[in-house]
Amino acid sequence: MININQLKINDNWLNLPDHLWYKINDFLNVNDILRLSRTCKKLYTLINSYDFWTHLILSHFGQKLWHRYIIDVFNVSNKTINNSNKLLLEEYENIPEEFLSNGIQITWENHDSNDDSKEFKIALIRSYNYLNMDKNLSMTMNIDDFRKKIYYYGFNNKLLDLYRSNILLSKLIYFYLIDQKRISFINENFVQFDNNHSYIKQNDLTSLNGEVIYIKEIIHWQYGLKINMKFTNILPGIYQIIWRMKLQQPFLIGCTEFLAVPDYGLMVNCKWSQDTFMKMYHYFKCNENNFWFYECMGELIVFEISNVYVSIRNFSDSSGKSGVFLDYVELKLIS
Amino acid sequence: MATNVEETYLYSSPTTFKVSSKDGEIFDIDDSFINQSKTIKNMLNVLDIADNHMPIPLQNIKGTMLNAAIVFCKYHKNDLLSIPDDEDEDDFERDAYEPRRSDDISEWDKEFIKQFTVEEGTLFDIIMAANYLDIKALLAVGCKTIANMVRGKNSDQVRQMFNISYDPPGEGLNTPRNSVTSKESGDNQLLTTQEKESRCKTPSPELMYD
């Protein structure tokens, strides 16, 4: 005969109402949640439900982001007709040279193909057009496109590829939201340097990848500084562009631009002079403490799934450029 | 707010009420309890029992748990205001990459919750009581405690802790050892050295059962 009390004790944690399990999971990180989901059928089913992950998004990221990614983003669309890339490229001539302080020549050097330069240019044209447009654009994407393109910086994308079309939508979104979208300057897959400077890799235990880039000295005195970086498949949203850097006797005369240009969205262009560099240098007491600092170079608005091109440029020909350590750039979703 | 006047009126004539537990114990409750238990508050608003000294029956709660809940509410009667009313409100101070904090349980609450254990099922009972009575602060302490116990434990340890018997939801992939996520699969070069310790894996392949 079954001892009823015994049975009750055995079962009771599984009898906890779902909303209390949800509440408990509010305090757990993804690792713990996934481990919990492997304990038994009940918790597996509970955790692998659409509602569970939407609840987690609400609990961790608040109403606003929950509303955008669970309700709005898949239900609206922009009616703007996007010209073909070829047509857009022809418009490139129309952008006034002074639109960017260092000119509008956007190129990636030494690349296998020229595609990235072309895409960067097209993104710039589109962004230029958006800036001059009075229409309101919405943040939007379609589900198939999202499933096809979703990309993570801190999680294993190869593994994801095997299950792209099966994984719960809300779970994919939750993982996107917790993913830290950071690219280290030593990651050659995403970053491109000009040939004019000597970029030195230095070990640094506090950095993202264990190594950082130091812009030490110039090879050709009068040539420009240009580092390009490409974030792939960033979802609609508003992002802070955060640079982690350190200064050591910075020497960058002229206008240094920190650019970020999304395929579909509004670009930002943050300009620093030598004065700005020296101010930061003193403000963060780089001379005494050798501190790293995080600087937000503006807020980027992305309307549709986009690659985001990030660049630091200084083409002033009067001087060399040196004295900057670069660790990574992060796109931080803020609202 | 207009309703507040009415509520104050309702409660203020007798400041205490009686409630009875599932096992027949009778307790006096005062404002501290009524203000924190939404269930009781609603009951008093709906039932016109201002003059009635019949105990309100709480058929779902054992006497020991009811007593504990009353003690908890007495201690917390003054910090009612500091409890965020709506847990869904956006909290911009928090770093969104992290889950909600559960290391902020006060010393008194820690001592309080220690008397309940998983083995005897009393921790379960107090959480269920808090849930039934709708006492937010107590429920939060209970859930945080559970979360703290679950954190860092593997599936086997969690099963052991909760005395859950293992019933695999699927075959192969989901058993703890075969699960693809638990293998050290291709290191992602973007993870930092510090993050490698605590890194999260991809949305896991177990999802094929979705």
XYZ file of N, CA and C in Angstrom, chain A residues 147-311:
495
model
N 14.977 33.987 -37.537
C 15.514 32.651 -37.259
C 16.755 32.356 -38.094
N 16.733 32.861 -39.310
C 17.853 32.603 -40.211
C 19.100 33.377 -39.773
N 18.882 34.584 -39.298
C 20.025 35.466 -39.085
C 20.541 35.577 -37.653
N 19.705 35.213 -36.694
C 20.097 35.451 -35.304
C 21.519 34.951 -35.041
N 22.301 35.827 -34.426
C 23.722 35.552 -34.247
C 24.129 35.932 -32.821
N 24.926 35.083 -32.201
C 25.366 35.363 -30.836
C 26.865 35.589 -30.771
N 27.274 36.500 -29.908
C 28.693 36.779 -29.740
C 29.316 35.959 -28.621
N 28.517 35.568 -27.649
C 29.068 34.834 -26.515
C 28.625 33.373 -26.474
N 27.788 32.968 -27.389
C 27.318 31.590 -27.396
C 27.758 30.913 -28.688
N 27.628 29.624 -28.684
C 28.138 28.829 -29.776
C 27.170 28.793 -30.964
N 27.526 29.503 -32.026
C 26.623 29.596 -33.170
C 26.532 28.322 -34.001
N 27.614 27.536 -33.979
C 27.575 26.302 -34.768
C 26.526 25.350 -34.229
N 26.492 25.290 -32.904
C 25.509 24.442 -32.256
C 24.102 24.954 -32.560
N 23.987 26.271 -32.519
C 22.703 26.899 -32.804
C 22.208 26.552 -34.201
N 23.127 26.513 -35.151
C 22.746 26.261 -36.539
C 21.990 24.951 -36.717
N 22.285 23.979 -35.854
C 21.622 22.686 -35.981
C 20.142 22.758 -35.607
N 19.792 23.775 -34.814
C 18.428 23.783 -34.277
C 17.680 25.081 -34.535
N 18.247 25.904 -35.399
C 17.704 27.230 -35.654
C 16.189 27.289 -35.796
N 15.651 26.367 -36.591
C 14.230 26.498 -36.909
C 13.339 25.884 -35.841
N 13.947 25.149 -34.885
C 13.112 24.467 -33.897
C 13.030 25.161 -32.548
N 14.060 25.922 -32.230
C 14.113 26.500 -30.894
C 12.992 27.528 -30.721
N 12.434 27.548 -29.510
C 11.384 28.520 -29.198
C 11.844 29.928 -29.514
N 10.970 30.674 -30.132
C 11.270 32.049 -30.509
C 11.674 32.898 -29.297
N 10.877 32.761 -28.232
C 11.141 33.613 -27.059
C 12.476 33.248 -26.407
N 12.861 31.976 -26.546
C 14.136 31.552 -25.976
C 15.300 32.153 -26.776
N 15.154 32.144 -28.100
C 16.178 32.755 -28.954
C 16.341 34.233 -28.619
N 15.210 34.891 -28.386
C 15.266 36.320 -28.083
C 15.912 36.555 -26.718
N 15.519 35.729 -25.746
C 16.125 35.884 -24.423
C 17.647 35.759 -24.509
N 18.089 34.762 -25.245
C 19.546 34.585 -25.379
C 20.187 35.769 -26.085
N 19.475 36.338 -27.036
C 20.026 37.529 -27.699
C 20.171 38.672 -26.692
N 19.167 38.810 -25.826
C 19.187 39.918 -24.876
C 20.300 39.775 -23.833
N 20.577 38.537 -23.423
C 21.642 38.380 -22.422
C 23.018 38.286 -23.067
N 23.054 38.136 -24.379
C 24.333 37.994 -25.064
C 25.089 39.324 -25.014
N 26.340 39.282 -24.621
C 27.122 40.516 -24.640
C 27.748 40.674 -26.012
N 27.278 41.706 -26.699
C 27.705 41.900 -28.082
C 29.012 42.689 -28.110
N 30.099 41.971 -27.921
C 31.408 42.613 -27.835
C 32.344 42.022 -28.867
N 33.130 42.889 -29.497
C 34.155 42.390 -30.405
C 35.502 42.936 -29.954
N 36.423 42.023 -29.758
C 37.763 42.413 -29.354
C 38.550 42.875 -30.575
N 39.418 43.858 -30.364
C 40.217 44.355 -31.484
C 41.240 43.336 -31.978
N 41.485 42.302 -31.201
C 42.438 41.323 -31.714
C 41.739 40.208 -32.498
N 40.445 40.305 -32.633
C 39.717 39.280 -33.375
C 39.728 39.591 -34.876
N 40.604 38.905 -35.579
C 40.828 39.255 -36.980
C 39.644 38.962 -37.894
N 38.738 38.133 -37.428
C 37.569 37.842 -38.261
C 36.659 39.050 -38.408
N 36.720 39.940 -37.438
C 35.768 41.049 -37.430
C 36.437 42.402 -37.613
N 37.748 42.451 -37.486
C 38.422 43.747 -37.411
C 39.455 43.892 -38.522
N 39.575 45.100 -39.027
C 40.440 45.431 -40.143
C 41.273 46.659 -39.810
N 42.590 46.589 -40.025
C 43.453 47.731 -39.712
C 44.051 48.318 -40.984
N 44.402 49.603 -40.914
C 45.156 50.171 -42.032
C 46.600 49.691 -41.953
N 47.346 49.971 -43.002
C 48.721 49.482 -43.045
C 49.747 50.513 -42.592
N 49.254 51.668 -42.227
C 50.186 52.762 -41.994
C 50.759 52.799 -40.586
N 50.088 52.102 -39.688
C 50.520 52.174 -38.305
C 51.025 50.828 -37.849
N 51.826 50.882 -36.810
C 52.169 49.594 -36.245
C 51.230 49.348 -35.079
N 50.437 48.297 -35.226
C 49.497 47.912 -34.187
C 50.108 46.757 -33.432
N 50.306 46.983 -32.175
C 51.019 45.975 -31.399
C 50.055 45.253 -30.485
N 50.145 43.926 -30.495
C 49.330 43.146 -29.563
C 50.020 43.109 -28.223
N 49.271 43.388 -27.175
C 49.853 43.315 -25.839
C 48.992 42.432 -24.947
N 49.682 41.678 -24.102
C 48.923 40.873 -23.150
C 48.265 41.776 -22.118
N 47.038 41.444 -21.797
C 46.379 42.176 -20.722
C 45.306 41.280 -20.118
N 45.537 40.920 -18.863
C 44.655 39.937 -18.244
C 43.240 40.465 -18.022
N 43.099 41.775 -17.948
C 41.761 42.300 -17.699
C 40.943 42.436 -18.977
N 41.538 42.133 -20.102
C 40.839 42.391 -21.362
C 39.907 41.254 -21.741
N 39.137 41.505 -22.771
C 38.143 40.532 -23.222
C 38.786 39.238 -23.687
N 39.846 39.350 -24.475
C 40.457 38.146 -25.030
C 41.859 37.867 -24.517
N 42.251 38.595 -23.499
C 43.601 38.387 -22.974
C 44.642 39.233 -23.664
N 44.286 39.828 -24.801
C 45.215 40.677 -25.521
C 44.501 41.947 -25.982
N 45.275 43.023 -26.084
C 44.691 44.269 -26.583
C 45.580 44.808 -27.703
N 45.060 45.798 -28.393
C 45.827 46.427 -29.465
C 46.344 47.772 -28.968
N 47.614 48.016 -29.240
C 48.213 49.290 -28.872
C 48.626 50.004 -30.152
N 48.103 51.220 -30.354
C 48.507 52.011 -31.511
C 49.766 52.742 -31.095
N 50.897 52.186 -31.493
C 52.131 52.660 -30.903
C 52.763 53.774 -31.717
N 53.084 53.477 -32.935
C 53.762 54.508 -33.708
C 53.402 54.356 -35.173
N 53.673 55.390 -35.896
C 53.342 55.355 -37.305
C 54.525 54.850 -38.108
N 54.202 54.288 -39.226
C 55.256 53.905 -40.150
C 55.432 55.022 -41.171
N 54.289 55.452 -41.732
C 54.344 56.575 -42.665
C 53.718 57.769 -41.985
N 54.489 58.734 -41.732
C 54.122 59.874 -40.910
C 52.757 60.476 -41.261
N 52.535 60.692 -42.531
C 51.376 61.506 -42.882
C 50.122 60.707 -43.219
N 50.111 59.414 -42.948
C 48.937 58.655 -43.375
C 47.884 58.524 -42.282
N 46.700 58.220 -42.743
C 45.554 58.176 -41.850
C 45.511 56.945 -40.964
N 44.738 57.119 -39.900
C 44.469 56.007 -38.989
C 43.063 55.496 -39.298
N 42.959 54.189 -39.442
C 41.640 53.659 -39.789
C 41.528 52.216 -39.316
N 40.593 51.995 -38.412
C 40.316 50.624 -37.988
C 38.831 50.390 -38.180
N 38.474 49.346 -38.870
C 37.070 49.021 -39.107
C 36.696 47.725 -38.409
N 35.445 47.682 -37.994
C 34.969 46.490 -37.295
C 33.545 46.242 -37.762
N 33.171 44.968 -37.859
C 31.824 44.681 -38.360
C 31.062 43.757 -37.413
N 29.936 44.237 -36.903
C 29.030 43.406 -36.112
C 27.998 42.814 -37.065
N 27.791 41.525 -36.994
C 26.809 40.939 -37.904
C 25.449 40.776 -37.227
N 24.425 40.994 -38.031
C 23.047 40.683 -37.651
C 22.638 41.166 -36.271
N 22.680 42.479 -36.122
C 22.203 43.123 -34.895
C 20.694 43.358 -35.047
N 19.945 42.999 -34.016
C 18.490 43.140 -34.085
C 18.060 44.594 -33.882
N 16.843 44.926 -34.314
C 16.330 46.275 -34.092
C 16.413 46.647 -32.616
N 16.713 47.919 -32.352
C 16.810 48.355 -30.969
C 17.664 49.601 -30.877
N 17.798 50.102 -29.669
C 18.675 51.248 -29.457
C 19.881 50.768 -28.653
N 21.041 51.026 -29.196
C 22.262 50.497 -28.589
C 23.222 51.617 -28.229
N 23.866 51.470 -27.086
C 25.014 52.322 -26.800
C 26.240 51.692 -27.440
N 27.099 52.552 -27.995
C 28.348 52.042 -28.546
C 29.434 52.319 -27.519
N 29.897 51.257 -26.908
C 30.833 51.451 -25.807
C 32.233 50.971 -26.196
N 33.174 51.863 -26.084
C 34.565 51.512 -26.380
C 35.299 51.320 -25.072
N 36.031 50.221 -24.968
C 36.886 50.062 -23.804
C 38.302 50.410 -24.227
N 38.851 51.432 -23.642
C 40.166 51.882 -24.090
C 41.002 52.435 -22.958
N 42.252 52.691 -23.282
C 43.195 53.209 -22.306
C 44.128 54.133 -23.068
N 44.586 55.180 -22.423
C 45.425 56.148 -23.121
C 46.800 56.222 -22.459
N 47.810 56.410 -23.298
C 49.158 56.602 -22.780
C 49.807 57.662 -23.649
N 49.867 58.869 -23.160
C 50.345 59.986 -23.957
C 49.684 59.984 -25.341
N 48.364 60.146 -25.375
C 47.685 60.092 -26.670
C 48.135 61.240 -27.560
N 48.316 60.938 -28.814
C 48.758 61.959 -29.749
C 47.982 61.769 -31.045
N 46.846 62.457 -31.149
C 46.005 62.332 -32.341
C 45.505 63.718 -32.722
N 46.352 64.453 -33.397
C 45.997 65.800 -33.829
C 44.926 65.697 -34.915
N 44.038 66.679 -34.941
C 42.974 66.668 -35.943
C 41.740 66.001 -35.401
N 40.812 65.697 -36.283
C 39.538 65.124 -35.843
C 39.575 63.601 -35.901
N 39.368 62.987 -34.756
C 39.246 61.526 -34.727
C 37.765 61.190 -34.644
N 37.296 60.378 -35.581
C 35.876 60.025 -35.605
C 35.659 58.606 -35.102
N 34.664 58.464 -34.238
C 34.214 57.132 -33.838
C 32.855 56.921 -34.508
N 32.851 56.139 -35.560
C 31.652 55.968 -36.376
C 30.958 54.655 -36.034
N 29.660 54.664 -36.141
C 28.929 53.395 -36.111
C 27.769 53.521 -37.085
N 27.744 52.658 -38.074
C 26.743 52.763 -39.134
C 26.008 51.440 -39.301
N 24.703 51.425 -39.035
C 23.937 50.193 -39.265
C 23.395 50.150 -40.697
N 23.151 48.946 -41.182
C 22.554 48.820 -42.516
C 21.233 49.574 -42.600
N 20.379 49.317 -41.611
C 19.063 49.963 -41.598
C 18.890 50.693 -40.283
N 19.255 51.949 -40.262
C 19.115 52.682 -39.013
C 19.860 53.983 -39.061
N 19.951 54.603 -37.905
C 20.606 55.898 -37.852
C 22.022 55.745 -37.308
N 22.970 56.246 -38.095
C 24.369 56.142 -37.685
C 24.689 57.164 -36.597
N 25.787 56.959 -35.910
C 26.300 57.981 -35.009
C 27.766 58.233 -35.324
N 28.169 59.448 -35.084
C 29.525 59.838 -35.378
C 30.008 60.718 -34.235
N 30.887 60.170 -33.436
C 31.374 60.896 -32.272
C 32.779 61.415 -32.601
N 32.970 62.700 -32.402
C 34.245 63.284 -32.828
C 35.092 63.718 -31.641
N 36.326 63.313 -31.656
C 37.248 63.704 -30.603
C 38.398 64.488 -31.202
N 38.810 65.534 -30.510
C 40.020 66.248 -30.911
C 41.149 65.813 -29.983
N 42.328 66.305 -30.250
C 43.442 66.024 -29.348
C 43.095 66.476 -27.929
N 42.379 67.587 -27.827
C 41.938 68.083 -26.526
C 41.078 67.069 -25.795
N 40.124 66.476 -26.544
C 39.250 65.479 -25.925
C 40.083 64.315 -25.386
N 41.026 63.871 -26.193
C 41.874 62.764 -25.753
C 42.635 63.134 -24.479
N 43.172 64.366 -24.449
C 43.940 64.771 -23.279
C 43.041 64.904 -22.051
N 41.799 65.386 -22.281
C 40.843 65.495 -21.173
C 40.556 64.121 -20.579
N 40.310 63.167 -21.467
C 40.026 61.808 -21.002
C 41.247 61.248 -20.272
N 42.376 61.543 -20.855
C 43.641 61.069 -20.291
C 43.790 61.534 -18.847
N 43.476 62.789 -18.607
C 43.607 63.314 -17.257
C 42.437 62.927 -16.375
N 41.262 62.916 -16.980
C 40.072 62.587 -16.205
C 40.171 61.183 -15.610
N 40.592 60.262 -16.429
C 40.703 58.883 -15.938
C 42.073 58.609 -15.338
N 42.842 59.661 -15.157
C 44.161 59.547 -14.522
C 44.996 58.432 -15.136
N 44.957 58.395 -16.469
C 45.677 57.338 -17.166
C 47.178 57.411 -16.874
N 47.650 58.628 -16.634
C 49.072 58.770 -16.395
C 49.515 58.113 -15.089
N 48.626 58.173 -14.064
C 49.027 57.622 -12.769
C 48.641 56.157 -12.625
N 47.414 55.879 -13.011
C 46.868 54.575 -12.645
C 46.803 53.560 -13.769
N 47.032 54.050 -14.972
C 46.975 53.112 -16.075
C 45.601 52.452 -16.192
N 44.554 53.226 -15.894
C 43.211 52.657 -15.885
C 42.636 52.501 -17.282
N 41.873 51.445 -17.431
C 41.000 51.319 -18.598
C 39.733 52.109 -18.324
N 39.121 52.616 -19.349
C 37.813 53.229 -19.147
C 36.866 52.822 -20.265
N 35.582 53.005 -19.974
C 34.532 52.678 -20.943
C 33.918 53.989 -21.389
N 33.864 54.212 -22.650
C 33.292 55.460 -23.113
C 32.175 55.168 -24.108
N 31.020 55.784 -23.852
C 29.908 55.596 -24.775
C 30.030 56.606 -25.907
N 30.137 56.117 -27.107
C 30.337 56.979 -28.271
C 29.018 57.242 -28.994
N 27.961 57.310 -28.246
C 26.681 57.648 -28.856
C 25.705 56.485 -28.858
N 24.477 56.784 -29.246
C 23.433 55.769 -29.274
C 22.953 55.535 -30.698
N 22.936 54.284 -31.024
C 22.660 53.857 -32.380
C 21.231 53.331 -32.443
N 20.501 53.732 -33.473
C 19.140 53.207 -33.621
C 19.097 52.267 -34.811
N 18.666 51.060 -34.565
C 18.585 50.065 -35.631
C 17.107 49.738 -35.867
N 16.653 49.839 -37.123
C 15.240 49.592 -37.422
C 14.970 48.168 -37.883
N 15.911 47.636 -38.640
C 15.737 46.262 -39.117
C 17.050 45.524 -38.896
N 17.014 44.204 -38.954
C 18.230 43.437 -38.704
C 19.360 43.967 -39.587
N 20.451 44.320 -38.960
C 21.520 45.024 -39.665
C 22.889 44.509 -39.275
N 23.810 44.627 -40.240
C 25.209 44.613 -39.837
C 25.531 46.019 -39.368
N 26.394 46.109 -38.372
C 26.775 47.431 -37.895
C 28.274 47.613 -38.111
N 28.626 48.666 -38.850
C 30.026 48.936 -39.144
C 30.538 49.975 -38.172
N 31.568 49.611 -37.445
C 32.121 50.506 -36.440
C 33.529 50.862 -36.881
N 33.885 52.119 -36.716
C 35.162 52.534 -37.262
C 35.769 53.665 -36.441
